[in-house]
Short mmCIF file of C-alpha atoms in Angstrom, two decimals:
data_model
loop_
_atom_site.label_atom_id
_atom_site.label_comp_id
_atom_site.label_asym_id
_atom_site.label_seq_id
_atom_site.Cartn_x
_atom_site.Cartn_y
_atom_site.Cartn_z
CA UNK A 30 33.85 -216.46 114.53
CA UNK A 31 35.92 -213.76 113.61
CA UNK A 32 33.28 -211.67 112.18
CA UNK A 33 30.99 -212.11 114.88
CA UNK A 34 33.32 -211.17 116.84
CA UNK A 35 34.15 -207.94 115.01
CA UNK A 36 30.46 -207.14 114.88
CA UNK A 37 30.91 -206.75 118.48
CA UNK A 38 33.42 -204.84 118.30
CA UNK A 39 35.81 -207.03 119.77
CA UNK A 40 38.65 -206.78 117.26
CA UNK A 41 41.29 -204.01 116.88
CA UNK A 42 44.19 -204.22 115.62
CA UNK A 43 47.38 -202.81 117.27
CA UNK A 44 48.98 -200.90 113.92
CA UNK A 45 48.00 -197.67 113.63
CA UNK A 46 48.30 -196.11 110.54
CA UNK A 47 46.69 -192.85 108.99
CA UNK A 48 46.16 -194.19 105.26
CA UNK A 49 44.63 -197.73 104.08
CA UNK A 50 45.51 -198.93 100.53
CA UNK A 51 42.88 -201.73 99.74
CA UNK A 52 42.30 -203.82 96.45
CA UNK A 53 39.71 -206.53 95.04
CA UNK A 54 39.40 -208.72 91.53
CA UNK A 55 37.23 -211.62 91.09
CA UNK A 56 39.27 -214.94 89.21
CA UNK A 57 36.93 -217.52 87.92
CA UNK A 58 38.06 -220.55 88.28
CA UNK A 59 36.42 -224.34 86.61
CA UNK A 60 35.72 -226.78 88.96
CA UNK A 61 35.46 -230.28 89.26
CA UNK A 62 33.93 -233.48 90.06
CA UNK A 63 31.53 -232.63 93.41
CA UNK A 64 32.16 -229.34 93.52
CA UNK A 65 30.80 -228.94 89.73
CA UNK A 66 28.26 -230.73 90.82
CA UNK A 67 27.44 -229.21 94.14
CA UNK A 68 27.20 -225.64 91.91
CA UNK A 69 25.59 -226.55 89.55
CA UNK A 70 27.79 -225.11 87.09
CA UNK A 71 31.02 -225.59 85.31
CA UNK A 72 32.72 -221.97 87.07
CA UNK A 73 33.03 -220.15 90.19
CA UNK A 74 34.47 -216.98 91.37
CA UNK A 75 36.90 -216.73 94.06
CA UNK A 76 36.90 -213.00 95.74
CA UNK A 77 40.16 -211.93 96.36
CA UNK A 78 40.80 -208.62 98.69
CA UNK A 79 44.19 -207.16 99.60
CA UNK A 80 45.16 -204.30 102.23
CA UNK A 81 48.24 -202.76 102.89
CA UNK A 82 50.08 -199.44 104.44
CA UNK A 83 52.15 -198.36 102.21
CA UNK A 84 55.73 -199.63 100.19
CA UNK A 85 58.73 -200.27 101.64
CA UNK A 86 61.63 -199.94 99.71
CA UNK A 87 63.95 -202.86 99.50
CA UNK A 88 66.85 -202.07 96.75
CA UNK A 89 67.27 -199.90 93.53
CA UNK A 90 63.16 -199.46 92.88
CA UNK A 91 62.24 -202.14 94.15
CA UNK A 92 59.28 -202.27 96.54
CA UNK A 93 57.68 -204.70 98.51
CA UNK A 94 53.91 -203.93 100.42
CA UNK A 95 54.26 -203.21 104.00
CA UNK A 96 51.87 -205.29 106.64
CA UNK A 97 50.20 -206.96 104.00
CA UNK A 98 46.87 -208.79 104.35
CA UNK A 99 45.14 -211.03 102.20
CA UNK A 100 42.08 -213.00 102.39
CA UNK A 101 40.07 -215.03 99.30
CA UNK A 102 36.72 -217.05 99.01
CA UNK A 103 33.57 -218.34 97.39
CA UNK A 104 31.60 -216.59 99.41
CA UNK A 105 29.15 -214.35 98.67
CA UNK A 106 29.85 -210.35 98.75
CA UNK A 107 28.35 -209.14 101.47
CA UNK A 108 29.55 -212.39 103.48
CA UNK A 109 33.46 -211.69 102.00
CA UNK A 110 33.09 -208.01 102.53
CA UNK A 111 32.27 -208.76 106.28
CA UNK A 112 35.48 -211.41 106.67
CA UNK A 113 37.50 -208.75 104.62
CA UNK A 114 36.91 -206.09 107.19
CA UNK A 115 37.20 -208.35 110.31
CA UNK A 116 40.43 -209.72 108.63
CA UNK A 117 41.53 -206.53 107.72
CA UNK A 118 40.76 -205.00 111.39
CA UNK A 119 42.42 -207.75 113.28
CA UNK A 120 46.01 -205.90 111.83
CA UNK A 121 45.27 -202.39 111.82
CA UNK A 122 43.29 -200.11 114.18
CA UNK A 123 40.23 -199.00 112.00
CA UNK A 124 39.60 -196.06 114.08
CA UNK A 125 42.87 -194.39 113.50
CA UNK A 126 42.76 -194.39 109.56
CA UNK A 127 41.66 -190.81 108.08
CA UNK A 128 41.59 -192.18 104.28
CA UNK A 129 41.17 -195.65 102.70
CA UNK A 130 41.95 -195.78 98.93
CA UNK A 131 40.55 -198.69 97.07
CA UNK A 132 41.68 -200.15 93.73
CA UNK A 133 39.58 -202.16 91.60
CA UNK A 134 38.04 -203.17 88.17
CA UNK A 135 34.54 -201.68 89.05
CA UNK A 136 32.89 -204.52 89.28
CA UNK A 137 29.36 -203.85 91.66
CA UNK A 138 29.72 -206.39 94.29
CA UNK A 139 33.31 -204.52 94.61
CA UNK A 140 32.12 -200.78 94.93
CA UNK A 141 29.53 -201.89 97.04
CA UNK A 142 31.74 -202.87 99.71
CA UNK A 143 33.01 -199.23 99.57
CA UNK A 144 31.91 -196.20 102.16
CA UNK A 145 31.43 -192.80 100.86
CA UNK A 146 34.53 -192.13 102.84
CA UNK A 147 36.93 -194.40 100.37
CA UNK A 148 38.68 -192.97 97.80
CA UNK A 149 37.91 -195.49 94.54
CA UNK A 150 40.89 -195.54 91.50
CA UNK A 151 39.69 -197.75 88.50
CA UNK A 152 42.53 -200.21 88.39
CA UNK A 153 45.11 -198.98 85.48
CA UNK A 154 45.43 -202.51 84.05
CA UNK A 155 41.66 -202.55 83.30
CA UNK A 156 40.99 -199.58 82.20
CA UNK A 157 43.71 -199.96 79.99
CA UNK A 158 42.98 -203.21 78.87
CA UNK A 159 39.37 -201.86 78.09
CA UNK A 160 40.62 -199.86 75.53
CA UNK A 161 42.47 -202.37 73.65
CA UNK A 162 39.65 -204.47 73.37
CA UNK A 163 36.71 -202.59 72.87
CA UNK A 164 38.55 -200.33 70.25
CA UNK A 165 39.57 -201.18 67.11
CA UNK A 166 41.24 -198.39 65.51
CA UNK A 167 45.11 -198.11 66.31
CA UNK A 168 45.74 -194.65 66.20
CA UNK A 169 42.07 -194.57 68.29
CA UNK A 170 43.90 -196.81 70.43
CA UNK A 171 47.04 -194.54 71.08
CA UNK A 172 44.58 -191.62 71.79
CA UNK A 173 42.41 -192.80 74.26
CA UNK A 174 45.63 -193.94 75.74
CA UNK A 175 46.96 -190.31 75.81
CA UNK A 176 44.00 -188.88 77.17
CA UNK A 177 43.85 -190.96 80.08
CA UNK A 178 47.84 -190.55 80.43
CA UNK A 179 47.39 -186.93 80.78
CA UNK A 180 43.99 -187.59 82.85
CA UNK A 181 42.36 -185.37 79.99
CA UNK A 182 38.61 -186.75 81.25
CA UNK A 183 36.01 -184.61 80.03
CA UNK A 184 38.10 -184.78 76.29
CA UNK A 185 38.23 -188.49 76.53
CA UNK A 186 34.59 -188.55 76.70
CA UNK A 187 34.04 -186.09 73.54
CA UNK A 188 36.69 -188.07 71.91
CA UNK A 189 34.68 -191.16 72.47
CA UNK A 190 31.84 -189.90 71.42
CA UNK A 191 32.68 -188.69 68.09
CA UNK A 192 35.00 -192.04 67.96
CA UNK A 193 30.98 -194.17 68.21
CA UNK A 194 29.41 -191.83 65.51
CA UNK A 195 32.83 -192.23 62.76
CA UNK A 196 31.55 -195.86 63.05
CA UNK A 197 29.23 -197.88 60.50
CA UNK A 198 30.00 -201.50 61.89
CA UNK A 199 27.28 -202.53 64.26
CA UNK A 200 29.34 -204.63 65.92
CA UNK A 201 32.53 -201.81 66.35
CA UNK A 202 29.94 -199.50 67.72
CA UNK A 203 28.59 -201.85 70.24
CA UNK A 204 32.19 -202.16 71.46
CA UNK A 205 32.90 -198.65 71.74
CA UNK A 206 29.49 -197.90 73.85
CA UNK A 207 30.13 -200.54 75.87
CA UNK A 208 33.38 -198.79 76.91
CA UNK A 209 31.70 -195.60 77.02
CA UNK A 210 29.58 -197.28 80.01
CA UNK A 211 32.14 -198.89 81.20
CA UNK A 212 34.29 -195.36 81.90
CA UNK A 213 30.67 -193.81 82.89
CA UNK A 214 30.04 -196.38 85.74
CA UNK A 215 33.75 -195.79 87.19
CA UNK A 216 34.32 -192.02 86.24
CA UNK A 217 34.89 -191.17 89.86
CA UNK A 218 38.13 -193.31 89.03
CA UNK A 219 39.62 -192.95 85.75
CA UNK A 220 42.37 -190.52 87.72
CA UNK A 221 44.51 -192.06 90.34
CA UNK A 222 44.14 -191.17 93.68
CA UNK A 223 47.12 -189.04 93.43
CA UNK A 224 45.00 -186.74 91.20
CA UNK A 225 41.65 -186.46 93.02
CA UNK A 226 42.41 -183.91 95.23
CA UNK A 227 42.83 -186.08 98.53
CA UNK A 228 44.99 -184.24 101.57
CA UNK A 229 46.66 -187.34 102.53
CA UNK A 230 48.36 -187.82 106.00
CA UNK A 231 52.65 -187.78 105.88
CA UNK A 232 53.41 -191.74 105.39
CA UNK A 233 54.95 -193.31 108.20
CA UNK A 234 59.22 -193.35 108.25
CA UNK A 235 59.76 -195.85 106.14
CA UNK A 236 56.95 -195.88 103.58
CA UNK A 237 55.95 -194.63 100.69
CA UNK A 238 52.98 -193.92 98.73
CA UNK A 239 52.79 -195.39 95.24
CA UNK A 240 51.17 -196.22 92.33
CA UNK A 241 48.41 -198.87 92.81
CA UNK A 242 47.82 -202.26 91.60
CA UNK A 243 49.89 -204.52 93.06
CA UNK A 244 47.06 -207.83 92.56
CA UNK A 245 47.38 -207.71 88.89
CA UNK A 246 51.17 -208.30 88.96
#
């Protein structure tokens, strides 16, 4: 109900607010008796979006999200994209943003639910997390690391590059050009969205804007 209902352009929220921060993962979880069997299959993925303002502080750095919303389900991603919105629109006043930022691990059915107007930051955790596993060289490791640190892009490519062709284990390289891809398919985000050039609105009094990704802690 609440998406049709949005699709007619019957919901609005009453917050208005001039920046969005969004975020989505995917957590498989195993499932059991009739809904195993139901599937067909021993895993499923729950969707899981979250939207908020901004941070409000609440002691000595510590932050907590402001007007948080959160929604999660089986469904399907254009049919969770649609109850994401209408969920998301039922809180805040659509029309009134000027920028929505979205944080994610790049995953398609993700991006897809994305305008050209969003701002898209490859979560930090991931990318991050990429690195360790796909490389297997320490002090490779620590460079990469560097180079993303100091948002050194076009060099991290290079270095990447030269990093596949030092290789002679099959295996090692098809690691390393798998994270090659990987950084290819989200190189739009490897820099926050503090570092891509956005004009962003003054926060509201009370907020701040800060790093992102809140939905991996």
């Amino acid at each position: 109900i609440l998406v049709e209902e949005h699709k007619k352009g019957h919901i609005r929220g009453e917050k208005e607010v001039p920046v969005l921060f969004e975020e989505a993962d995917g957590v498989y979880v195993k499932l059991q008796g009739k809904d195993r069997k139901e599937a067909k299959q021993d895993k499923a993925e729950i969707k899981i979006g979250l939207a908020y303002d901004g941070w409000k502080r609440t002691g000595n750095e510590r932050y907590q999200l402001s007007d948080k919303v959160v929604v999660a389900g089986f469904a399907g991603a254009k049919e969770f994209h649609e109850y994401r919105e209408a969920a998301i629109a039922e809180k805040f006043n659509l029309d009134e943003v000027s920028q929505r930022i979205l944080n994610a691990d790049g995953a398609s059915w993700i991006k897809k639910g994305k305008d050209k107007s969003t701002c898209f930051q490859l979560d930090p955790f991931h990318r991050n997390k990429a690195v360790k596993e796909k490389i297997h060289n320490r002090k490779a490791v620590r460079d990469i690391m560097e180079l993303l640190e100091t948002e050194r892009i076009e060099e991290l490519f290079e270095y990447l590059e030269i990093y596949k062709a030092s290789l002679g284990d099959d295996a090692e390289i098809d690691d390393a050009e798998e994270l090659i891809r990987y950084y290819e398919n989200n190189r739009e985000g490897l820099r926050p969205y503090q570092s891509q050039g956005l004009e962003l609105p003054e926060h509201p009094e009370g907020l701040e804007y800060r790093n992102m990704g809140t939905m991996e802690n």
